[in-house]
XYZ file of C-alpha atoms in Angstrom:
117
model
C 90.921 94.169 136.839
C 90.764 96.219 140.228
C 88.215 95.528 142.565
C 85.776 98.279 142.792
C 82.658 98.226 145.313
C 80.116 100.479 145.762
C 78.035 101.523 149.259
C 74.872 102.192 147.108
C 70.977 103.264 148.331
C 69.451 102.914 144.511
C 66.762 105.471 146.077
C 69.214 108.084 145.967
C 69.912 110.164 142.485
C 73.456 110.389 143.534
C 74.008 106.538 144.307
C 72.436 105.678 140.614
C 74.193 108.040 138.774
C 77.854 107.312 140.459
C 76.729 103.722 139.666
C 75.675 104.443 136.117
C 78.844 106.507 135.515
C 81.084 103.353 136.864
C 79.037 101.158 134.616
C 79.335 103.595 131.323
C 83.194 103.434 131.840
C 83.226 99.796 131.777
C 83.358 98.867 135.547
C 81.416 96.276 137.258
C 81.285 97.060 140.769
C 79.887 94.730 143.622
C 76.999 96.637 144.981
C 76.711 96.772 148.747
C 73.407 98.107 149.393
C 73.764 98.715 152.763
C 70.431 99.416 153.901
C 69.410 95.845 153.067
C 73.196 94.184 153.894
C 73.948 96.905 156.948
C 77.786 97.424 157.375
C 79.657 96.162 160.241
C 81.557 98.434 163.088
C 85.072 97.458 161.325
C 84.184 98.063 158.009
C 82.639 101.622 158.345
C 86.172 102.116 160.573
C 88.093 100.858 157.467
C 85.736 103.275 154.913
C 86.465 105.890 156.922
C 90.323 105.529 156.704
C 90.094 104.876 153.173
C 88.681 108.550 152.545
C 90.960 110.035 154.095
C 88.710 110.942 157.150
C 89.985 112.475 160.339
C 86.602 111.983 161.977
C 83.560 109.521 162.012
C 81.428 112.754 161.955
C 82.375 113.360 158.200
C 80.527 110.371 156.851
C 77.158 111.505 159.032
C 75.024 112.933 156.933
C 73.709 115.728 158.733
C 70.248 116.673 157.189
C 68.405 113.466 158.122
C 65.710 113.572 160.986
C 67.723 111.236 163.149
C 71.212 113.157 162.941
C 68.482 115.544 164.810
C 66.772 113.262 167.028
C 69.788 111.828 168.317
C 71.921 114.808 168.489
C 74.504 114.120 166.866
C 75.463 117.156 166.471
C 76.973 117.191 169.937
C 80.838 117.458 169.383
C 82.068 115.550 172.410
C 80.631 112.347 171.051
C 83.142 109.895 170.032
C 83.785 108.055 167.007
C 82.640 105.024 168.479
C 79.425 107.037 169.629
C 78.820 108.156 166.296
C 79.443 104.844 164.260
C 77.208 103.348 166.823
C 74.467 105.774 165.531
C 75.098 105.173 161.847
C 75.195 101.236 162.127
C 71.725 101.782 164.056
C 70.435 104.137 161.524
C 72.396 103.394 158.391
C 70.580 106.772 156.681
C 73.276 108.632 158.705
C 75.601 107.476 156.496
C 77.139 109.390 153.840
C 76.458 107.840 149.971
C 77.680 106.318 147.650
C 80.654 105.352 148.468
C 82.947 104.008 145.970
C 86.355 101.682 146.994
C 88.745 100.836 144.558
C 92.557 100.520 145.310
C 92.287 100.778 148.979
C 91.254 104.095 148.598
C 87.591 105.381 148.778
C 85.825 108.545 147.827
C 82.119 109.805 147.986
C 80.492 110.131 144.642
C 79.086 113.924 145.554
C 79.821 114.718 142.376
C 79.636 111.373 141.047
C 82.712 111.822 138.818
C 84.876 112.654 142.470
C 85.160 109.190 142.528
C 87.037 108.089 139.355
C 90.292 109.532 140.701
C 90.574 106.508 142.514
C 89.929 104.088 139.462
């Protein structure tokens, strides 16, 4: 069987239900719950790739208090820049993340990420 992992916060509605959906299909994904077990440099570089991502900046989540505070919002930051900011605050980062197949998707809505199943 594929290996399927999931970048999970179980405070977050989202995160539960992508990981209840994977469950109710039959999948048992390794749960990385990254706020306890914080992702390195080269593995949020690898996520990123795996979605498809052009940009660092499309994993940030943009509504938290510290996207604010450290102004991320500036657009000459690099990628570097702003995957120093999420490994320092890993709220920044965009969940759940689901990776199956070498591929990854975001589970906003949680079913966006069976494609990859």
């Amino acid at each position: 069987m594929t290996k399927i992992q999931i970048v999970h916060n179980p405070r977050c509605s989202k995160s539960r239900q992508t990981l209840q959906l994977l469950e109710e299909k039959g999948y048992k994904p390794q749960i990385i719950e990254y706020l306890k077990n914080p992702l390195s440099a080269d593995e949020l570089k690898i996520i990123i790739s795996q979605l498809g991502f052009d940009s660092a900046r499309e994993l940030l989540r943009s509504k938290e208090d510290d996207y604010k505070a450290l102004n991320l919002a500036d657009k000459n930051l690099s990628d570097d820049a702003i995957i120093d900011a999420m490994l320092s605050h890993p709220k920044l980062i965009e969940r759940p993340i689901v990776i199956a197949n070498n591929k990854a998707r975001i589970g906003r809505p949680p079913e966006a990420v069976l494609d990859i199943l």
